XYZ file of C-alpha atoms in Angstrom:
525
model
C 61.441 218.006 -30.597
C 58.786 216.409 -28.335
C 61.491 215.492 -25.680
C 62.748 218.897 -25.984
C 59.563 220.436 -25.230
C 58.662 218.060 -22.439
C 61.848 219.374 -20.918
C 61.290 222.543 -21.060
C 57.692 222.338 -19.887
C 58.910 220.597 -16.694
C 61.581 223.184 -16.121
C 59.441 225.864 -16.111
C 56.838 223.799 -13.863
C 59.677 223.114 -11.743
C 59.383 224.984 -8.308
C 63.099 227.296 -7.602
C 63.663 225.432 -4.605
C 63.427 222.026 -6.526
C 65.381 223.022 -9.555
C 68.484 224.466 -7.035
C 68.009 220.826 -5.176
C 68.450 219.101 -8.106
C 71.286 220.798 -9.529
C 73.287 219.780 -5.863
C 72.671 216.084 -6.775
C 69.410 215.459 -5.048
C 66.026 214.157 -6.371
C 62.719 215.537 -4.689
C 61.340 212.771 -2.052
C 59.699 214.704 0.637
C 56.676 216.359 -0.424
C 56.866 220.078 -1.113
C 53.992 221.740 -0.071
C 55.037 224.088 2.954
C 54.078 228.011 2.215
C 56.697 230.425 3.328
C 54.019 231.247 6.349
C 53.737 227.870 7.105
C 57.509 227.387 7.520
C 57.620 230.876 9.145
C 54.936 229.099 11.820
C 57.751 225.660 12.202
C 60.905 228.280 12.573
C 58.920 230.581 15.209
C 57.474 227.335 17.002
C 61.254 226.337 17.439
C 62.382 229.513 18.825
C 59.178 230.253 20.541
C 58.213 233.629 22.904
C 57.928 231.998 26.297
C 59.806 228.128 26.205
C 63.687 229.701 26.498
C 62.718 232.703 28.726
C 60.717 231.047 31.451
C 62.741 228.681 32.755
C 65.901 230.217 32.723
C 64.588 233.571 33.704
C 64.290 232.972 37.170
C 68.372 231.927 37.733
C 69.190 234.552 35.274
C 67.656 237.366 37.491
C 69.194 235.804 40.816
C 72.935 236.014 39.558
C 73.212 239.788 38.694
C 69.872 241.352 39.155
C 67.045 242.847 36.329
C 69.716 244.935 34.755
C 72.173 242.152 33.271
C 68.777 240.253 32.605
C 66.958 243.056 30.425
C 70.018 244.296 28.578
C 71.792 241.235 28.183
C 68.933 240.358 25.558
C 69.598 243.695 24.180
C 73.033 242.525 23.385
C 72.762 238.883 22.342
C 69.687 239.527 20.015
C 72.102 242.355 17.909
C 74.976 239.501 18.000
C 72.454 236.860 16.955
C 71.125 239.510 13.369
C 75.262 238.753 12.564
C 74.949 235.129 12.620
C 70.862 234.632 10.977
C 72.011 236.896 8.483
C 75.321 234.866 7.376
C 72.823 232.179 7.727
C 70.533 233.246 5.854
C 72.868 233.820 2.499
C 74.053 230.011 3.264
C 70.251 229.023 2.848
C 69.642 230.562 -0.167
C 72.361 229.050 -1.885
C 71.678 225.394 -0.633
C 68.131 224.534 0.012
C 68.609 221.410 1.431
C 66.973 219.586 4.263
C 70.582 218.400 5.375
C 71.223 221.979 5.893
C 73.973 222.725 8.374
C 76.127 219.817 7.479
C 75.097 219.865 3.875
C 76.402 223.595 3.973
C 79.251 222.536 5.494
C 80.632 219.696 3.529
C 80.195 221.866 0.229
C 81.400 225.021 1.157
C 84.773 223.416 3.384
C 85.972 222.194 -0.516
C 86.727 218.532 -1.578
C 89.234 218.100 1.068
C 88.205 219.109 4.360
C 84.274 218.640 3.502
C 83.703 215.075 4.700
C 85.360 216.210 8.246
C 83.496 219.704 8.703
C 80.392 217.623 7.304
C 80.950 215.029 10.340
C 81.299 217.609 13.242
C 78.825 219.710 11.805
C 76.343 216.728 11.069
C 76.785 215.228 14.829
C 76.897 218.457 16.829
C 73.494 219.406 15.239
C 72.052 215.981 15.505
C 73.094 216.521 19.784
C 71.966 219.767 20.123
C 68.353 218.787 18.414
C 67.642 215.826 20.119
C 68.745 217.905 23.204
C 66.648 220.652 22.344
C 63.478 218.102 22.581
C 64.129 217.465 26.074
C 64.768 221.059 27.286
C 61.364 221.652 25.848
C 60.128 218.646 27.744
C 61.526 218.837 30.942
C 60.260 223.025 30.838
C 56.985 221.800 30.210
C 56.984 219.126 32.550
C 58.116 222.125 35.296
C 55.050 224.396 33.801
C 52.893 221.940 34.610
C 53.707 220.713 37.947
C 53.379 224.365 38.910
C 50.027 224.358 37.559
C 49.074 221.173 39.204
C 50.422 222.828 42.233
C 48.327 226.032 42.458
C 45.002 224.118 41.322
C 45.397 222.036 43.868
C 46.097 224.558 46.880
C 49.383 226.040 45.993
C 52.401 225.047 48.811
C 50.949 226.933 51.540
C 47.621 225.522 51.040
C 48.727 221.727 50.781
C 48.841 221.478 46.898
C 50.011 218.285 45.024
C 53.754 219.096 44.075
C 54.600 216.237 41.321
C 57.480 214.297 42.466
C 60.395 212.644 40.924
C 58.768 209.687 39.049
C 55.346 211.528 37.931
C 57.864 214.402 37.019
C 59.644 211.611 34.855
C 56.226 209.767 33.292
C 54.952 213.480 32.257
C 58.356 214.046 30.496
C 58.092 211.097 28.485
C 54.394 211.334 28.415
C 55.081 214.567 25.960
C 58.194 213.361 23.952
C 55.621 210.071 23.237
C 52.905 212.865 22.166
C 55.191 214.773 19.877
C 56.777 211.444 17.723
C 53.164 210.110 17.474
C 52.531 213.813 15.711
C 55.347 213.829 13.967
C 54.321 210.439 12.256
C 51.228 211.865 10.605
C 51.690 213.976 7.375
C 53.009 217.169 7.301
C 50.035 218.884 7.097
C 48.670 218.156 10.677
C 52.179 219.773 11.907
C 52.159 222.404 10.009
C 48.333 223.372 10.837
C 48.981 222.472 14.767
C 52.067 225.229 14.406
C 49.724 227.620 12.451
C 48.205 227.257 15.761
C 51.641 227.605 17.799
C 52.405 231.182 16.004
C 48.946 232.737 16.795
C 48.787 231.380 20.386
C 51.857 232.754 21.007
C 51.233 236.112 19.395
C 48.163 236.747 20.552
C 49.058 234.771 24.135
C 52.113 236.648 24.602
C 50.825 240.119 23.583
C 47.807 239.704 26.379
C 50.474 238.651 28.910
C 52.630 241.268 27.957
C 50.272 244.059 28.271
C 48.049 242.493 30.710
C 50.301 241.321 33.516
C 51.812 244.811 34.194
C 48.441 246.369 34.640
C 47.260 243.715 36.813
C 49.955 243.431 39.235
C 48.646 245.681 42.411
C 52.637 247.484 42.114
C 55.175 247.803 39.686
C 58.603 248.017 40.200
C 60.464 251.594 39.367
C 62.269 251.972 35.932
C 65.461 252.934 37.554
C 64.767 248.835 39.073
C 64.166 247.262 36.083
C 66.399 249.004 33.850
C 69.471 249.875 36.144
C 69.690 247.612 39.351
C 72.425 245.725 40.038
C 71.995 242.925 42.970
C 74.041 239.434 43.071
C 72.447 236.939 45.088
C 74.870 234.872 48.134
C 72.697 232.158 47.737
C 74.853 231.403 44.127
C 78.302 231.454 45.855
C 79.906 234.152 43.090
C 81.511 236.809 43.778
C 82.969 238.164 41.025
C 80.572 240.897 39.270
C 81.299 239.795 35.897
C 81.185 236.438 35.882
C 77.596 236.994 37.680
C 76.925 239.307 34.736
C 77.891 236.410 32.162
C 75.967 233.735 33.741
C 72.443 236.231 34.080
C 72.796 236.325 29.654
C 72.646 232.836 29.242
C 68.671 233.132 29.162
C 69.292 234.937 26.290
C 71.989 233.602 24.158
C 69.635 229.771 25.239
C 66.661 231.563 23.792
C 67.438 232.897 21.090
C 68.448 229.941 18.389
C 66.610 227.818 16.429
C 66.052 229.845 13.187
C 67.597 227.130 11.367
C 64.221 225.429 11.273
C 63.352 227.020 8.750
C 66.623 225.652 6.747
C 65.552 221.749 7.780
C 62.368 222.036 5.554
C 63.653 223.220 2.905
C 63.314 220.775 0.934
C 59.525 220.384 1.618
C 58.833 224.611 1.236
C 58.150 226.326 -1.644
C 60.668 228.718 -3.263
C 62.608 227.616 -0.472
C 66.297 229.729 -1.806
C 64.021 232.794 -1.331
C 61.292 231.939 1.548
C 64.555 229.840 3.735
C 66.192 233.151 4.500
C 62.871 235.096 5.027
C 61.933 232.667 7.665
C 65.200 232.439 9.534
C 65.456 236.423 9.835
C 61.564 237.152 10.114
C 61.790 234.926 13.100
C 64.666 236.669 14.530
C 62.933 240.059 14.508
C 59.678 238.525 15.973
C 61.448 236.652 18.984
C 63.761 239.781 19.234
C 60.960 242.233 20.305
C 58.558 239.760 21.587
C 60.621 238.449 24.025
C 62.131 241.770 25.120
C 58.752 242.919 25.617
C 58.167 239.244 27.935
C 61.308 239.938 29.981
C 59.921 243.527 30.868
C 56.387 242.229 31.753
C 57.322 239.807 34.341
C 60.173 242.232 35.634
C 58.224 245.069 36.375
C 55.294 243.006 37.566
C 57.645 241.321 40.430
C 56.000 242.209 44.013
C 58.545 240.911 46.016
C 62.161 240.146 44.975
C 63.587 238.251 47.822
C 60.018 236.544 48.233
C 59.683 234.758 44.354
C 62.826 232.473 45.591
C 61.466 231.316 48.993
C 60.833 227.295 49.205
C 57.816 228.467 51.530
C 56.268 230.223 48.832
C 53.135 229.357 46.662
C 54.725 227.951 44.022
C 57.784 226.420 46.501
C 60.474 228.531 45.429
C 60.437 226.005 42.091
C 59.191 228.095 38.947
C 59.658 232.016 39.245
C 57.720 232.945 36.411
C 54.766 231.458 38.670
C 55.334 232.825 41.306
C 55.288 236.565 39.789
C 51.864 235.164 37.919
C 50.296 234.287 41.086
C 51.654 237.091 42.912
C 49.936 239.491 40.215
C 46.453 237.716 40.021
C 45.610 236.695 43.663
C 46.877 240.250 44.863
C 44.265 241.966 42.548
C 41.841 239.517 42.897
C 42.148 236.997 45.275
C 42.635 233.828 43.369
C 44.906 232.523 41.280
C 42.677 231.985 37.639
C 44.306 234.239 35.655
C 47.612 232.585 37.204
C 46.682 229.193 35.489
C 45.353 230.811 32.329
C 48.084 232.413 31.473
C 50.714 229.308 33.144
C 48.096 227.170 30.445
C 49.468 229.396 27.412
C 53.022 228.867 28.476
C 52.772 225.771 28.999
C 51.166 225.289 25.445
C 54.376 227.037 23.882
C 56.652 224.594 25.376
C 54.011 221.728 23.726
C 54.308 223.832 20.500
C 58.092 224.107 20.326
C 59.187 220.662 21.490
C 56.589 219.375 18.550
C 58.703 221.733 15.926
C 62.119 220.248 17.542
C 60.799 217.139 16.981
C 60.213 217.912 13.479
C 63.444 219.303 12.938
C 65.384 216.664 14.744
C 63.597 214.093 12.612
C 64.594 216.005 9.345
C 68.995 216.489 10.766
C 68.670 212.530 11.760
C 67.124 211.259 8.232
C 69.134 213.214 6.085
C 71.726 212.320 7.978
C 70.900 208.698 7.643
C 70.348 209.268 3.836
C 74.226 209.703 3.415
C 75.293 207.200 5.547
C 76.177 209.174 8.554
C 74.334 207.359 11.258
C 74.687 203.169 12.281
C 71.734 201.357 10.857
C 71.403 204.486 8.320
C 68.953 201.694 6.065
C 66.767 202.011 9.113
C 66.065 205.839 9.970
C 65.956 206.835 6.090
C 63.214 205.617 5.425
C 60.348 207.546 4.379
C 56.762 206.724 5.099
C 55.423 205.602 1.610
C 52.058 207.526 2.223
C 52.652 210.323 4.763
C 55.725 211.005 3.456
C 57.329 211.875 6.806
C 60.744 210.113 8.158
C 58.704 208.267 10.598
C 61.848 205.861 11.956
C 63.964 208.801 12.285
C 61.228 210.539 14.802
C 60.910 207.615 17.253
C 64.528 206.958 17.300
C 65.149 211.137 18.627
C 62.069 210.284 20.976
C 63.593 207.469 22.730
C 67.071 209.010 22.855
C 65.031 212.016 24.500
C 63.532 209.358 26.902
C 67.050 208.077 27.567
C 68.591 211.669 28.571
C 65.738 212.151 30.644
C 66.044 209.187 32.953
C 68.149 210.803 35.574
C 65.743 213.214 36.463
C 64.820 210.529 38.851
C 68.258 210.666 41.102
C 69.874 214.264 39.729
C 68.810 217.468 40.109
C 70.759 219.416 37.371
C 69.299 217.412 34.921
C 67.768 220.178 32.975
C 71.069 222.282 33.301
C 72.738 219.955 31.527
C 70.518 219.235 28.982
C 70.308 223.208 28.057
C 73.986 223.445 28.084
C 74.191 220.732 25.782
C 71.445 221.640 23.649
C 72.936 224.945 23.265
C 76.399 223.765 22.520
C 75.684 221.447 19.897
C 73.260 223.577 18.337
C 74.653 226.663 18.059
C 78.138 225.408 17.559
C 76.429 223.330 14.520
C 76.189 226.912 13.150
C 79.816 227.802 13.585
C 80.941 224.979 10.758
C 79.129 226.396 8.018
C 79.880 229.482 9.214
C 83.423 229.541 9.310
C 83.653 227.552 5.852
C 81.988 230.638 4.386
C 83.826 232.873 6.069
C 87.702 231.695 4.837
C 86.474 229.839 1.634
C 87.268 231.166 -2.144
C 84.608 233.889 -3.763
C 84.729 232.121 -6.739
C 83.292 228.819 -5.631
C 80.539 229.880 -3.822
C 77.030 229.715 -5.974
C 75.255 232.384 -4.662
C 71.470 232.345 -4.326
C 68.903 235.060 -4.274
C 69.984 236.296 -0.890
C 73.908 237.354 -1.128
C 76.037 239.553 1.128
C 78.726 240.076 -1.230
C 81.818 241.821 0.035
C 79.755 241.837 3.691
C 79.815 238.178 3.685
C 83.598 238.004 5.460
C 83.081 241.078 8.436
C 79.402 239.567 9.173
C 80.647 235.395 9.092
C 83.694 236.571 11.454
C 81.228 238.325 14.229
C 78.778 235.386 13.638
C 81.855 233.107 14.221
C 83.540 234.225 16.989
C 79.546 235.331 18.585
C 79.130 231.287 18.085
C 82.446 230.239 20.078
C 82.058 232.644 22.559
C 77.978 231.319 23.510
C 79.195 227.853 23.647
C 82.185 228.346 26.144
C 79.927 229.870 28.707
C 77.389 227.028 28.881
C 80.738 224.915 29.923
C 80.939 227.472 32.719
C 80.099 226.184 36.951
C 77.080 227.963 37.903
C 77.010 227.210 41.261
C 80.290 227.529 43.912
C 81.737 225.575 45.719
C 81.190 223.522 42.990
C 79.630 220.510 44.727
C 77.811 217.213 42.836
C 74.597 218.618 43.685
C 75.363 221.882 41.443
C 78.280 220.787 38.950
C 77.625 221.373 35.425
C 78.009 217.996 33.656
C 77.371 219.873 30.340
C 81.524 219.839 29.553
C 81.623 215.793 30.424
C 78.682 214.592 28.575
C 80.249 216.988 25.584
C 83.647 215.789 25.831
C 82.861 212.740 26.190
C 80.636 212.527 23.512
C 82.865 214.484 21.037
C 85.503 212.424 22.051
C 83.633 209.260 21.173
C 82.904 210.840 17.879
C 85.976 212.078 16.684
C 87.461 208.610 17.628
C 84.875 207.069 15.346
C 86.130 209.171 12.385
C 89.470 208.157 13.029
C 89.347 204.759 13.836
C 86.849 204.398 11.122
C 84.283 206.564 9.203
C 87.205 208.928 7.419
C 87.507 206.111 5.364
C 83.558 205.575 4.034
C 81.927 208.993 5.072
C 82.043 211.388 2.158
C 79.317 213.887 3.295
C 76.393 214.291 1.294
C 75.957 211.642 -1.048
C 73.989 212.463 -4.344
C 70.944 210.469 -5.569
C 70.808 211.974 -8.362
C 73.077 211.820 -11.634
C 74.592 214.767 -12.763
C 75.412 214.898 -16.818
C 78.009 217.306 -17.891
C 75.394 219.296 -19.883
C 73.805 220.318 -16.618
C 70.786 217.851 -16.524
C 69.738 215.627 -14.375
């Protein structure tokens, strides 16, 4: 009767999340503490207002014009409510910190789950270690424009960082964020308490602020119906122009699933998971809309933001329209660093939550044998509690990736199309296992579609394959070395490499998630 009792007491003590966790044949390690804001703060962090606009919106607006630009986000952000949502349901039903590839092994069934587990598992594991650099390498950029204008701007004979400093501040920052990520949770989740209200309140200043202080404003019928492609890009078809000026927009808006890698650390986690992943969608939705309009209407000069000669060199366009606005009204360029200070602070923010997440993919990953030396990167700090292994070993693959910057100079276009790829396509495994798998075997949590599960997985699907084909497009002609997108060779290659290992060799020992915990046929653990 005592045992009974002591059973039932810690059952009912037992935190949802926890209780769902153990039931799918894992034992609580990681220390649940993260409130549904706090994990609201990591997701949001990951997505982040200003780190995928910024640098991408510059090429973006030179392929098709402000048209494609403002209602291509329109369109991706309505495609990506179809794939958060199916999301979303996934979440609910397995709260794991695994996530993608845990969904994906599970819901694929006994015999294809190891092999949707694998791709799933690896292309996440890419597209997160990717997505540390992007953040990096955009930060790095932010920066040397700031350095730049402090120092005298172009014209005036600024300091304009070159290859190797470029290099030593990119590493510099993907040091910063793994000696973060070692510490307990706590200090990350407080520093992206921070991230969410800088941004907010950041982004809401610039948004309303920049307009007003820009001495003209371009015309609605500009922002919201001119067409222009640029020479200087080679294309000359109007729709493939038109594709390329969306990518800003399909590279910004991901990362909900951040919210899904801490899981397992978040309380309530089948409830506050899908919260998270769609509150952030709605947030970056209208926020960045609102960012996109700001420095549209605010642009003085069109032809002018891409001239080498400029202020800002023709490097960072985003500067350029911030300089433009502040030294026209009042002749200097203050408010121009202020506000280049806050971006630059999001792209700190959200390559400290990719970190995080990265961290999570790799040591889960690592936990069921997935990755060589897997005894290595599972381990778990005994006092922090944090997968401390796992963080440096996505730092110094971040460092690796980053080393060309010193000889190529499409290094970051690569590294976005390959973030983006194995990222988003991480989504389309779970995705599609949902969408063709049997009602009957899917253990539905507190968030379920129900009969909308099948129309709303197929748009998410087919959204998924269509965003990662057109980061494999050129976009540059004539395609030369200078401008080729090595995006499809370092993916092939790598995919290649990977699907050869299964073959050759981990089909045979790679089950997917492996349970620590022992299920009895009574239900207990």
């Amino acid at each position: 009767m005592e045992h009974q009792a002591s059973d039932m007491t810690e059952s009912l003590a037992m935190d949802s999340g926890e209780k769902r966790l153990n039931e799918l044949g894992y034992k609580q390690e990681l220390r649940r503490e993260m409130t549904l804001f706090k994990t609201l703060a990591i997701s949001f962090s990951t997505m982040t207002l200003f780190t995928g606009i910024t640098p991408l919106y510059g090429s973006s607006l030179l392929y098709a014009g402000p048209a494609s630009l403002v209602w291509g986000w329109v369109v991706v952000s309505f495609f990506t409510w179809f794939v958060g949502i199916a999301m979303a349901e996934i979440c609910s039903s397995f709260p794991t910190t695994g996530s993608l590839y845990f969904w994906a092994a599970h819901l694929a069934g006994p015999k294809w789950g190891p092999f949707a587990s694998w791709c799933c598992a690896w292309l996440e594991t890419i597209g997160l270690i990717a997505g540390i650099g992007t953040q990096a390498y955009a930060g790095t950029q932010t920066l040397q424009s700031i350095i730049l204008i402090c120092t005298g701007t172009n014209k005036g004979g600024g300091y304009f960082a070159p290859k190797w400093l470029f290099l030593c501040i990119y590493m510099g920052l993907t040091v910063i964020w793994a000696v973060l990520n070692t510490f307990a949770l706590e200090v990350i989740a407080f520093i992206d308490i921070i991230s969410i209200w800088w941004q907010v309140i950041g982004g809401t200043v610039l948004v309303i602020m920049l307009p007003l202080v820009a001495l003209t404003r371009q015309s609605a019928s500009y922002v919201f119906t001119h067409f222009e492609m640029a020479e200087s890009t080679g294309i000359t078809s109007k729709g493939y122009a038109v594709v390329l000026s969306v990518l800003v927009s399909q590279y910004s808006l991901y990362g909900y699933d951040a919210a899904a890698h801490l899981t397992e650390e978040t309380r309530g986690a089948d409830k506050n998971g899908p919260i998270a992943i769609l509150s952030s969608i709605g947030i970056i939705s209208i926020f960045g809309w609102a960012y996109i309009l700001a420095l549209t209407f605010s642009i003085q000069d069109p032809s002018y933001l891409y001239d080498v000669n400029n202020e800002t060199a023709g490097a960072f366009v985003p500067a350029q329209i911030l300089y433009d606005a502040f030294h026209g009204r009042y002749n200097n360029s203050a408010g121009a660093i202020v506000f280049l200070f806050i971006i630059w602070g999001s792209f700190f923010f959200g390559g400290l939550s990719i970190t995080t997440s990265a961290a999570r993919v790799v040591y889960a990953l690592s936990r069921d044998k997935g990755v060589p030396f897997s005894s290595i990167w599972r381990k778990v700090h005994p006092t922090r509690k944090v997968p401390a292994n796992a963080v440096w070993l996505c730092a110094a693959i971040c460092i690796i990736m980053g080393l060309p910057i010193l000889k190529v100079n499409v290094v970051f276009t690569a590294i976005t199309s390959i973030c983006t790829i194995g990222w988003v396509g991480g989504y389309a495994v779970p995705i599609f296992a949902r969408l063709v798998m049997e009602e009957k075997n899917f253990n539905a949590g507190p968030f379920y579609l129900g009969r909308a599960r099948r129309p709303i997985c197929l748009v998410a699907f087919l959204w998924i394959c269509y965003t990662c084909s057109v980061f494999l497009l050129p976009t540059f002609y004539p395609i030369k070395w200078e401008t080729f997108n090595y995006a499809p060779a370092a993916v092939g290659i790598g995919l290649s490499l990977i699907m050869l290992w299964w073959v050759l060799d981990a089909r045979r020992w790679f089950k997917g998630p492996v349970r620590n915990i022992d299920i009895q046929k009574n239900g207990k653990v």
